[in-house]
Amino acid sequence: MATIKDVAKLAGVALSTASYALNGDSKVSAKTRTKVLEAASQLNYRKNGFAMDLKRSRTKTIALILTDLSGPYYSELIQSIQDVALARGYDLIACSSMGGRDSTAVKFLRENRADGAIVLAYNISNETLQECASERFPIVVMDREISSNCLINVLVDSELGGYTATRYLIEKGHKTIAYISGPTSSYDNQRRYEGYLRALQEAGLEEKTKWRLSGNFVREGGYRATKMMIMQGELPSAVFYGNDEMAIGGLKAFEESQISVPNHISVIGYDDIQLAEYVNPALTTIRQPKREAGSLAGHLLFQMLDGDEVNPAYKLGIELMERKSVIAAKN
Amino acid sequence: MATIKDVAKLAGVALSTASYALNGDSKVSAKTRTKVLEAASQLNYRKNGFAMDLKRSRTKTIALILTDLSGPYYSELIQSIQDVALARGYDLIACSSMGGRDSTAVKFLRENRADGAIVLAYNISNETLQECASERFPIVVMDREISSNCLINVLVDSELGGYTATRYLIEKGHKTIAYISGPTSSYDNQRRYEGYLRALQEAGLEEKTKWRLSGNFVREGGYRATKMMIMQGELPSAVFYGNDEMAIGGLKAFEESQISVPNHISVIGYDDIQLAEYVNPALTTIRQPKREAGSLAGHLLFQMLDGDEVNPAYKLGIELMERKSVIAAKN
DNA sequence: CTGAAAGCGCTAACAC
DNA sequence: GTGTTAGCGCTTTCAG
């Protein structure tokens, strides 16, 4: 591998001159510059980015840490973060937290490979996060409530979302409402469930444990949970799925059992993913302001990077998307 | 920022001892190790990953370069690449090629920030790719036909796909078939179009330029192109959209104009994205083997990294997904 | 403008 | 086991 030293030698100039020429510094003559550039291309020289970062000791990169690189649901959010980063001349790189202890994510968090991070990965522990956040490495966390020095939260009010969804069902006259849950380790799931409980309680309704099933936030899980509910015999009049994916799985299960949504049973989801308005019936759901959340997270990270004071936590609202999967209960 | 030097000093040991202790080398005594670890945590020491990479001169990382980090359509593909990387103990990091000349992607390509790359980003030029590929940095390209030393292709046979889609329409009796095109700079779009042309020609049908519109591979573009086609007055009996996104936009346009798909006009898409089976009518489309392609790309990259000989190009087949958006032409 | 030289933080011989 | 030391490849003073 050719180094800048080789380039300098071949071009017959000093090391520093080569460096200047390669970086387009104005103080090197055009002639010298060409000579250097030529030497470089002749040697197939490639700059070593790490050496540069090491020297400059800042990376102009922010890391976006996701549970799973392939999760398609955060597209708007990523987009908006990316816009902010780009506008500030920073790179955004995404890494997965799969692989636990020695995942790429943890490497980025622990080893100063970026100037800051935005985290949306429930499998990264609070401790790791708190340990890694510092003035030199601010972190914005979007999937839990936790704060610490240089560690702030941007989240969507999931409790309110859960409450709103359930409340809506209740207002439509539903009295028996199931909750299909995500992983209990998920902060969002937990809060949605709390909101559900609050709405129930407020209306003097009781939660029936047989109507709290777990679907792990995935479509297949929603499908299976729903199947199970159907097999139990008695059906609630409405079901609140912890996210749209599970709701879509549920819709399929109902269809297979010839239970019509919304005529026999009402269904509400959570997230408002793209698919939601296309499924049949179009899914009534709670919309999260993903764009706003992403944008806010990006801006806040840069503010911290600039050394500005920022509030430790931000909470965004939600919106009910009324579509076709819920109708008034027939009492 | 505390360095390993500070840690060593505080622990009262030599630099190297600290390094060994921190890296869990067996030749350091348990007592010394604890001492070092304590010092480290006391100083809130964070290893500098770049310095390490610089020293070790390999990153155990492969870069996945995408046009747009937020594109939701490659989820299966990313997943399968990630599986392969993880199994080999490598990190996978995704970076966007947005931002052109000095995008993160180009930095990764040019600056040895990873051991190899998988590229799926039509806005990265062939030259850049050819220039960057080398024994020390193999590249697998998935969205164009280009080969070079240590640069191989994995692609899906788009020409065949375009042909198959069009041929299917023709067999259903359609004689006037529009093509809604993606960006002309896209290799895939180009090949799909060629396949379309070949099928037409084979059947002795002619392409009408007024029925070749551009939708830029995005939903909104498909919508607009379709609107335009409708305004032109005369409608073809079927339309082949260069991808599903555009087809979905088209479906919306037809619906707004009360043109029923498939009764008035047949529609076929390309990609078989998740949404495809949920839209109304369910979209007939060409399915790409994304999982297989991703997995293959990953394996090939590692083979190159291992110094094995590999073929310069691989082409995968496609599959027609018959759903509800195409019916036989009423002649 | 150019060149010599001092590190950035870390690892890994090598000697003790 | 532990300590000394020589760089990895680059940028950037500082003197010419």
XYZ file of C-alpha atoms (C1' of nucleotides) in Angstrom:
694
model
C 0.000 0.000 0.000
C 1.450 3.285 -1.072
C 1.640 5.948 1.576
C 1.917 9.676 1.291
C 5.620 9.253 1.860
C 5.975 7.250 -1.324
C 3.997 9.835 -3.184
C 6.237 12.598 -1.922
C 9.319 10.666 -2.852
C 8.137 9.903 -6.347
C 7.072 13.482 -6.885
C 10.367 14.658 -5.496
C 8.847 16.924 -2.867
C 8.656 16.982 0.885
C 6.123 15.011 2.815
C 4.292 18.094 3.931
C 4.134 19.464 0.447
C 2.521 16.280 -0.701
C 0.026 16.490 2.095
C -0.837 20.072 1.236
C -1.153 19.290 -2.422
C -3.397 16.330 -1.767
C -5.620 18.380 0.462
C -5.843 21.249 -1.962
C -4.164 23.751 0.291
C -3.649 27.011 -1.524
C -0.048 27.486 -0.618
C 1.304 24.929 -3.018
C 2.047 25.894 -6.605
C -0.071 24.532 -9.399
C 2.899 22.847 -10.924
C 3.872 21.063 -7.757
C 0.324 20.072 -7.199
C 0.025 18.362 -10.553
C 3.285 16.606 -9.989
C 2.046 15.273 -6.684
C -1.338 14.301 -8.011
C 0.286 12.444 -10.835
C 2.596 10.578 -8.549
C -0.371 9.680 -6.402
C -2.413 8.269 -9.211
C 0.594 6.450 -10.580
C 1.114 4.730 -7.261
C -2.590 4.203 -6.865
C -2.289 6.029 -3.613
C -5.169 5.861 -1.203
C -5.317 8.053 1.791
C -5.679 6.300 5.082
C -8.742 7.762 6.668
C -7.930 6.469 10.118
C -4.569 8.104 10.244
C -6.233 11.328 9.287
C -8.930 11.035 11.897
C -6.361 10.137 14.475
C -4.383 13.208 13.709
C -7.315 15.527 13.473
C -9.049 13.879 16.358
C -12.491 14.526 15.140
C -14.436 12.513 12.702
C -17.192 14.741 11.410
C -19.326 11.689 11.614
C -22.324 10.874 13.655
C -23.402 7.346 14.259
C -26.965 6.209 14.005
C -27.414 3.108 16.052
C -30.284 0.840 15.211
C -31.271 -2.537 16.469
C -31.429 -3.872 13.027
C -30.149 -2.228 9.907
C -32.844 -3.814 7.890
C -35.809 -2.522 9.818
C -37.834 -0.702 7.222
C -40.003 1.303 9.522
C -37.742 4.122 10.369
C -37.215 5.333 6.932
C -38.725 8.778 7.448
C -36.869 9.201 10.636
C -33.540 8.261 9.136
C -34.214 10.531 6.243
C -34.764 13.530 8.422
C -31.694 12.851 10.534
C -29.696 12.467 7.397
C -30.867 15.796 6.110
C -29.716 17.545 9.229
C -26.334 15.838 9.227
C -25.756 16.585 5.591
C -26.644 20.202 6.068
C -24.016 20.461 8.755
C -21.413 18.788 6.627
C -21.354 15.705 8.777
C -21.449 12.121 7.714
C -24.085 9.822 9.022
C -23.341 6.205 9.274
C -25.704 3.574 10.408
C -24.680 0.614 12.413
C -26.470 -2.280 13.864
C -26.533 -3.212 17.495
C -27.085 -6.844 16.693
C -24.369 -9.001 18.105
C -24.603 -7.670 21.620
C -21.458 -6.958 23.531
C -19.215 -6.631 20.528
C -21.573 -5.290 17.961
C -20.512 -2.539 15.644
C -22.714 -0.265 17.629
C -20.850 -0.752 20.824
C -17.575 -0.203 19.045
C -18.833 3.093 17.785
C -20.113 4.067 21.167
C -17.028 3.107 23.088
C -14.202 3.816 20.743
C -14.689 7.374 19.663
C -15.331 6.422 16.104
C -17.842 9.184 15.742
C -18.462 12.570 17.296
C -21.828 11.648 18.681
C -24.649 9.188 18.299
C -28.363 8.873 17.896
C -29.590 5.659 19.379
C -32.709 3.702 18.684
C -31.824 0.261 19.829
C -33.476 -1.269 22.813
C -30.847 -3.949 23.139
C -28.205 -1.428 24.162
C -28.267 -1.134 27.926
C -28.790 2.062 29.850
C -25.467 1.514 31.544
C -23.572 1.354 28.290
C -25.237 4.517 27.157
C -24.611 6.408 30.351
C -21.055 5.256 30.412
C -20.402 6.340 26.871
C -22.064 9.721 26.854
C -19.755 12.570 27.591
C -19.025 16.074 26.505
C -16.840 14.648 23.809
C -19.516 12.245 22.745
C -23.075 13.435 23.178
C -25.875 10.970 22.647
C -29.524 11.372 21.779
C -31.641 8.400 22.738
C -34.971 7.920 21.069
C -36.375 4.816 22.566
C -36.338 5.171 26.298
C -36.444 7.603 29.132
C -33.016 8.020 30.554
C -30.944 11.026 31.041
C -27.518 11.836 32.122
C -24.885 14.342 31.364
C -24.696 14.882 27.607
C -27.329 12.256 27.099
C -30.745 13.469 26.142
C -34.055 11.991 25.143
C -36.288 12.621 22.249
C -39.353 10.563 22.417
C -42.859 10.319 21.337
C -45.435 10.193 24.045
C -46.238 6.532 23.937
C -48.288 6.556 27.077
C -50.498 9.201 25.551
C -50.597 7.189 22.360
C -51.711 4.079 24.161
C -54.235 6.108 26.048
C -55.536 7.815 22.937
C -55.948 4.578 21.046
C -57.793 2.909 23.877
C -59.861 5.965 24.689
C -60.951 6.127 21.061
C -62.101 2.537 21.184
C -63.969 3.201 24.402
C -65.655 6.234 22.948
C -66.828 4.066 20.105
C -68.595 2.008 22.706
C -66.144 -0.865 23.037
C -66.009 -2.381 26.466
C -63.860 -5.424 25.964
C -60.521 -4.470 24.525
C -57.544 -6.753 24.107
C -53.950 -5.577 24.070
C -51.424 -7.379 21.922
C -48.108 -6.521 23.396
C -44.591 -6.045 22.085
C -41.523 -7.229 23.975
C -41.782 -6.286 27.617
C -38.243 -5.027 27.478
C -39.313 -2.327 25.055
C -39.863 1.020 26.664
C -42.356 2.040 24.030
C -44.367 -1.094 24.470
C -44.428 -0.585 28.189
C -45.691 2.961 27.915
C -48.307 2.106 25.351
C -49.574 -0.547 27.632
C -49.701 1.868 30.549
C -51.726 4.255 28.447
C -54.081 1.441 27.595
C -54.479 0.600 31.252
C -55.094 4.213 32.216
C -57.851 4.594 29.644
C -59.443 1.360 30.785
C -59.326 2.359 34.389
C -60.704 5.809 33.727
C -63.659 4.213 32.022
C -64.113 1.761 34.851
C -63.219 -1.121 32.566
C -61.179 -4.051 33.636
C -58.231 -5.602 31.946
C -58.629 -9.304 31.338
C -55.355 -11.110 31.368
C -56.518 -13.573 28.773
C -56.736 -10.629 26.449
C -53.207 -9.531 26.898
C -51.112 -11.546 24.511
C -47.640 -11.049 23.266
C -46.675 -10.618 19.649
C -43.137 -9.359 20.006
C -43.739 -6.410 17.669
C -43.541 -8.609 14.577
C -46.170 -9.511 12.065
C -45.947 -13.231 12.623
C -46.267 -12.655 16.359
C -49.417 -10.620 15.858
C -50.776 -13.357 13.682
C -50.109 -16.054 16.245
C -51.363 -14.033 19.179
C -54.563 -13.393 17.286
C -54.978 -17.026 16.375
C -54.581 -17.879 19.991
C -57.150 -15.321 21.003
C -59.574 -16.755 18.487
C -59.000 -20.257 19.786
C -59.779 -19.108 23.285
C -63.373 -18.893 22.151
C -64.611 -15.592 23.426
C -63.549 -12.559 21.456
C -63.231 -8.992 22.723
C -65.084 -6.347 20.760
C -61.896 -4.522 19.849
C -58.190 -5.109 19.900
C -55.351 -2.687 20.314
C -52.146 -3.941 18.752
C -48.924 -2.522 20.132
C -47.756 -1.783 16.622
C -49.019 -1.888 13.052
C -46.935 -4.871 12.075
C -48.683 -7.022 14.611
C -52.021 -5.548 13.637
C -51.416 -6.573 10.049
C -50.610 -10.087 11.178
C -53.800 -9.974 13.202
C -55.856 -8.860 10.235
C -54.649 -11.907 8.371
C -55.558 -14.203 11.225
C -59.054 -12.755 11.412
C -59.498 -13.066 7.700
C -58.494 -16.698 7.783
C -61.063 -17.361 10.459
C -63.736 -15.446 8.575
C -64.011 -12.898 11.274
C -64.700 -9.609 9.593
C -62.865 -6.485 10.627
C -64.404 -4.104 11.536
C -67.866 -5.685 11.474
C -67.177 -8.410 13.963
C -64.263 -6.877 15.692
C -62.506 -3.505 15.624
C -58.753 -3.200 15.298
C -56.421 -0.344 16.039
C -52.670 -0.310 15.490
C -49.760 1.912 16.380
C -47.062 3.642 14.318
C -48.840 4.407 11.086
C -46.386 2.622 8.872
C -46.759 3.005 5.144
C -48.604 -0.220 4.785
C -51.264 0.822 7.246
C -53.372 2.717 4.785
C -53.141 -0.004 2.183
C -54.222 -3.036 4.081
C -57.807 -4.111 3.972
C -59.525 -2.609 5.815
C -57.275 0.419 6.051
C -55.863 0.388 9.511
C -56.898 2.947 12.085
C -53.787 3.708 14.019
C -51.695 6.151 16.028
C -49.278 8.157 13.989
C -45.894 9.047 15.319
C -44.241 12.212 14.080
C -41.179 10.408 12.802
C -39.875 13.178 10.623
C -40.106 15.738 13.371
C -38.551 13.396 15.872
C -35.628 12.650 13.590
C -35.047 16.232 12.750
C -35.222 17.280 16.358
C -32.804 14.566 17.402
C -30.335 15.671 14.769
C -30.538 19.325 15.710
C -30.161 18.620 19.368
C -27.114 16.488 18.813
C -25.462 19.301 16.937
C -26.376 21.745 19.633
C -24.649 19.565 22.164
C -21.685 19.227 19.875
C -21.552 23.010 19.741
C -21.524 23.094 23.501
C -24.961 24.674 23.858
C -27.191 23.914 26.776
C -30.152 21.793 25.857
C -33.037 20.404 27.805
C -32.551 16.828 28.861
C -35.775 15.531 27.404
C -38.261 16.255 24.662
C -41.536 14.587 24.154
C -43.529 14.785 20.954
C -47.213 14.284 20.507
C -49.085 11.729 18.494
C -52.006 11.781 16.152
C -54.923 9.446 15.712
C -55.379 8.315 12.132
C -58.981 7.322 11.673
C -59.368 4.819 8.901
C -61.557 1.801 8.405
C -60.674 -0.812 10.931
C -62.694 0.548 13.821
C -66.431 1.091 13.985
C -68.816 1.739 16.825
C -69.571 -1.241 19.007
C -72.975 -2.811 18.563
C -74.267 -3.076 22.063
C -9.544 12.808 27.018
C -7.669 10.197 28.917
C -5.316 8.048 26.904
C -3.852 4.682 27.644
C -0.776 6.488 28.806
C -2.700 8.171 31.590
C -4.198 4.880 32.567
C -0.777 3.270 32.743
C 0.558 6.098 34.818
C -2.297 6.048 37.275
C -2.091 2.287 37.592
C 1.651 2.564 38.028
C 2.478 0.176 35.196
C 4.088 0.429 31.807
C 2.194 1.481 28.738
C 2.338 -1.944 27.183
C 1.143 -3.607 30.332
C -1.865 -1.370 30.309
C -2.515 -2.211 26.707
C -2.234 -5.925 27.380
C -4.466 -5.701 30.397
C -7.087 -3.720 28.536
C -7.082 -6.224 25.715
C -7.306 -9.198 28.025
C -3.985 -10.653 27.041
C -3.226 -13.671 29.192
C 0.288 -12.704 30.068
C -0.706 -10.074 32.572
C -1.384 -11.025 36.178
C -4.859 -10.822 37.563
C -3.784 -8.303 40.110
C -2.213 -5.983 37.597
C -5.202 -6.333 35.373
C -7.623 -5.184 38.044
C -5.379 -2.307 38.873
C -5.363 -1.198 35.265
C -9.061 -1.685 34.796
C -9.744 0.360 37.863
C -7.526 3.153 36.728
C -9.257 3.091 33.372
C -12.716 3.380 34.777
C -11.598 6.036 37.189
C -10.266 8.143 34.351
C -13.280 7.297 32.237
C -10.862 6.030 29.664
C -12.141 5.367 26.176
C -10.087 3.542 23.680
C -9.484 5.329 20.459
C -10.671 3.002 17.763
C -8.890 4.811 14.980
C -5.520 4.527 16.604
C -6.133 0.850 16.962
C -7.210 0.381 13.392
C -4.250 2.381 12.235
C -1.917 0.160 14.095
C -3.581 -3.074 13.157
C -4.226 -1.937 9.645
C -7.366 -3.878 9.215
C -10.807 -2.922 10.261
C -12.864 -6.097 10.296
C -15.562 -3.982 8.827
C -17.329 -4.065 5.556
C -19.147 -1.103 4.188
C -22.548 -1.300 2.638
C -23.040 1.627 0.346
C -26.548 2.669 -0.460
C -27.942 5.604 -2.322
C -30.146 6.470 0.501
C -29.999 5.103 3.984
C -33.685 5.436 4.346
C -34.693 3.355 1.368
C -36.977 0.770 2.852
C -36.929 -1.624 -0.028
C -33.716 -3.423 0.556
C -34.503 -4.673 3.934
C -34.285 -8.357 3.043
C -31.116 -7.804 1.172
C -29.446 -5.931 3.985
C -30.567 -8.549 6.409
C -28.954 -11.326 4.486
C -25.701 -9.454 4.021
C -25.674 -8.689 7.690
C -26.092 -12.324 8.565
C -23.091 -13.273 6.527
C -20.932 -10.512 7.957
C -21.909 -11.331 11.497
C -21.150 -14.979 10.982
C -17.666 -14.054 9.896
C -17.127 -11.787 12.846
C -17.135 -8.683 10.706
C -18.964 -5.473 11.288
C -21.301 -4.129 8.713
C -21.837 -0.476 8.501
C -24.154 1.263 6.151
C -23.419 4.567 4.607
C -25.196 6.781 2.237
C -23.862 7.946 -1.063
C -25.971 11.063 -0.952
C -23.865 14.141 -1.111
C -21.941 13.126 -4.188
C -18.228 13.748 -4.327
C -17.712 13.923 -0.617
C -20.371 11.641 0.653
C -19.619 9.250 3.442
C -19.684 6.539 0.866
C -16.843 7.941 -1.131
C -14.828 8.404 2.013
C -15.282 4.779 2.834
C -14.387 3.736 -0.643
C -11.326 5.893 -0.968
C -9.907 6.005 2.473
C -9.553 2.434 3.526
C -12.078 2.767 6.257
C -13.307 -0.723 5.684
C -11.898 -3.955 4.336
C -14.292 -4.171 1.446
C -17.609 -2.888 0.216
C -20.923 -3.911 -1.195
C -22.346 -1.200 -3.369
C -25.877 -0.520 -4.409
C -25.826 3.116 -5.299
C -26.279 4.234 -8.835
C -24.936 7.674 -8.121
C -21.443 6.337 -7.543
C -19.605 6.380 -10.833
C -18.019 3.394 -12.501
C -14.705 5.203 -12.477
C -14.758 5.723 -8.745
C -15.553 2.090 -8.252
C -12.869 0.828 -10.583
C -10.373 3.139 -9.076
C -11.126 2.041 -5.561
C -11.313 -1.690 -6.025
C -8.087 -3.480 -5.302
C -6.804 -6.600 -3.678
C -6.779 -4.737 -0.434
C -10.287 -3.531 -0.984
C -12.562 -5.843 -2.933
C -15.933 -4.573 -4.013
C -19.162 -6.288 -4.926
C -21.459 -4.163 -7.034
C -25.112 -5.016 -7.189
C -26.631 -2.458 -9.445
C -24.705 -2.441 -12.669
C -22.613 -4.492 -14.979
C -19.021 -3.553 -14.558
C -16.070 -5.592 -13.757
C -12.499 -5.075 -13.012
C -9.856 -6.588 -10.891
C -11.298 -7.358 -7.455
C -14.580 -5.866 -8.494
C -17.384 -8.261 -9.153
C -21.036 -8.125 -9.972
C -24.009 -9.746 -8.436
C -27.122 -8.842 -10.220
C -30.561 -9.884 -10.972
C -31.398 -10.369 -14.593
C -33.323 -7.193 -15.220
C -33.480 -7.610 -18.937
C -35.124 -10.973 -18.437
C -37.378 -9.400 -15.861
C -38.478 -6.681 -18.233
C -38.954 -9.261 -20.932
C -40.921 -11.582 -18.687
C -43.235 -8.836 -17.511
C -43.927 -7.622 -21.012
C -44.212 -11.096 -22.443
C -46.777 -11.941 -19.802
C -48.844 -8.945 -20.766
C -48.594 -9.903 -24.416
C -49.656 -13.442 -23.715
C -52.690 -12.052 -21.972
C -53.562 -10.454 -25.275
C -52.365 -6.914 -24.640
C -51.103 -5.147 -27.696
C -50.614 -1.617 -26.477
C -48.286 -1.525 -23.535
C -46.834 1.576 -21.941
C -43.556 1.643 -20.063
C -43.137 3.971 -17.117
C -39.463 4.398 -16.747
C -37.081 4.998 -13.858
C -34.073 7.301 -14.136
C -32.229 6.655 -17.363
C -29.004 6.639 -15.429
C -30.130 3.535 -13.598
C -28.698 0.355 -14.990
C -31.639 -1.669 -13.808
C -34.093 0.630 -15.411
C -32.189 0.482 -18.641
C -32.169 -3.280 -18.718
C -35.806 -3.603 -17.808
C -36.607 -1.314 -20.641
C -34.512 -3.365 -23.030
C -36.360 -6.477 -21.979
C -39.622 -4.680 -22.607
C -38.458 -3.694 -26.069
C -37.315 -7.197 -26.888
C -40.649 -8.707 -25.931
C -42.483 -6.100 -27.970
C -40.322 -6.672 -30.976
C -40.613 -10.420 -30.757
C -44.358 -10.073 -30.836
C -44.171 -7.660 -33.732
C -45.508 -4.866 -31.581
C -44.324 -1.324 -31.765
C -43.276 0.971 -29.023
C -45.091 4.258 -28.997
C -43.028 7.050 -27.592
C -46.024 8.733 -26.111
C -46.356 5.695 -23.912
C -42.934 5.859 -22.526
C -43.019 8.215 -19.579
C -40.647 8.784 -16.791
C -41.448 8.404 -13.132
C -37.996 8.406 -11.625
C -38.620 5.239 -9.623
C -40.664 7.096 -7.026
C -44.309 6.843 -6.174
C -45.096 10.439 -6.881
C -43.371 10.148 -10.254
C -45.475 7.144 -11.158
C -48.547 9.069 -10.150
C -47.662 12.051 -12.286
C -46.612 10.017 -15.286
C -49.897 8.174 -15.115
C -51.893 11.376 -14.825
C -50.105 12.637 -17.876
C -50.856 9.475 -19.761
C -54.503 9.782 -18.860
C -54.599 13.365 -20.025
C -53.168 12.353 -23.357
C -56.568 10.860 -24.055
C -55.843 7.466 -25.501
C -54.902 4.791 -23.008
C -52.854 1.659 -23.663
C -54.408 -1.616 -22.626
C -51.660 -2.358 -20.137
C -48.837 -0.576 -18.441
C -45.528 -1.867 -17.226
C -44.101 0.217 -14.419
C -40.335 0.074 -13.948
C -40.841 -0.552 -10.252
C -43.599 -1.189 -7.752
C -43.379 2.217 -6.147
C -44.296 3.887 -9.404
C -46.975 1.303 -10.032
C -48.555 2.144 -6.706
C -48.519 5.802 -7.607
C -50.115 4.835 -10.900
C -52.829 2.839 -9.194
C -53.747 5.924 -7.254
C -53.886 8.045 -10.387
C -56.155 5.551 -12.105
C -58.393 5.346 -9.105
C -58.757 9.107 -9.016
C -59.779 9.111 -12.645
C -62.202 6.265 -12.092
C -60.288 4.015 -14.391
C -60.558 0.549 -12.983
C -57.520 -1.678 -12.720
C -57.546 -4.336 -14.065
C -60.908 -4.007 -15.811
C -60.072 -0.996 -17.887
C -56.339 -1.309 -17.845
C -53.849 -3.899 -16.654
C -50.863 -2.976 -14.533
C -47.659 -4.819 -13.795
C -44.869 -3.660 -11.519
C -41.352 -4.710 -10.681
C -39.573 -5.625 -7.438
C -42.297 -7.231 -5.409
C -41.971 -4.937 -2.465
C -43.910 -5.746 0.655
C -46.680 -3.364 -0.205
C -47.295 -5.015 -3.544
C -49.580 -7.709 -2.254
C -51.535 -5.301 -0.104
C -52.520 -2.647 -2.564
C -55.819 -2.844 -4.260
C -55.845 -4.661 -6.603
C -52.893 -6.735 -5.440
C -50.081 -5.913 -7.772
C -48.847 -8.437 -10.298
C -45.133 -7.952 -10.416
C -41.671 -9.377 -10.944
C -40.002 -10.652 -7.838
C -36.295 -10.264 -7.296
C -34.501 -12.795 -5.118
C -33.211 -10.205 -2.688
C -32.243 -12.564 0.079
C -30.239 -14.778 -2.205
C -28.582 -11.833 -3.859
C -27.528 -10.336 -0.546
C -26.237 -13.543 0.804
C -24.317 -14.273 -2.361
C -22.785 -10.815 -2.378
C -21.649 -11.230 1.185
C -20.106 -14.622 0.597
C -18.306 -13.486 -2.504
C -16.837 -10.500 -0.758
C -15.401 -12.725 1.926
C -14.038 -15.079 -0.658
C -12.191 -12.212 -2.252
C -10.979 -11.083 1.123
C -9.636 -14.575 1.646
C -7.816 -14.315 -1.635
C -9.890 -16.940 -3.433
C -10.582 -16.742 -7.116
C -14.157 -15.856 -7.885
C -16.066 -15.368 -11.073
C -16.399 -11.773 -12.094
C -20.157 -11.811 -12.466
C -23.205 -13.571 -11.161
C -26.691 -13.192 -12.414
C -29.774 -14.325 -10.562
C -33.147 -15.112 -11.980
C -36.493 -13.514 -11.342
C -39.966 -14.750 -10.703
C -43.318 -13.562 -11.939
C -45.805 -12.975 -9.140
C -49.273 -13.254 -10.573
C -51.754 -11.298 -8.556
C -54.781 -9.237 -9.423
C -53.703 -6.250 -11.429
C -53.519 -7.943 -14.820
C -56.314 -9.657 -16.714
C -56.647 -10.813 -20.281
C -57.216 -8.066 -22.814
C -60.694 -7.727 -24.189
C -60.137 -7.570 -27.883
C 6.342 28.048 -1.168
C 9.096 23.915 0.871
C 11.276 20.746 4.280
C 12.321 18.846 8.875
C 10.262 17.235 12.809
C 6.860 16.486 16.390
C 3.386 13.890 17.586
C -2.108 11.815 17.381
C -3.101 6.901 20.632
C -2.205 2.587 20.185
C 0.075 -2.258 19.504
C 3.654 -5.566 19.435
C 8.293 -6.868 19.061
C 12.057 -7.257 22.054
C 14.788 -7.145 26.105
C 14.849 -7.687 30.952
C 5.205 -10.813 33.668
C 6.660 -6.185 32.822
C 8.878 -2.162 30.692
C 11.179 0.177 26.545
C 10.664 1.458 22.185
C 9.652 1.752 17.357
C 6.495 2.847 14.390
C 1.184 2.702 11.828
C 0.150 7.204 8.065
C -1.002 11.420 8.479
C -1.250 16.703 9.581
C 0.753 20.793 10.987
C 3.743 23.890 13.264
C 8.011 26.345 12.514
C 12.223 27.738 10.057
C 14.029 28.521 6.082
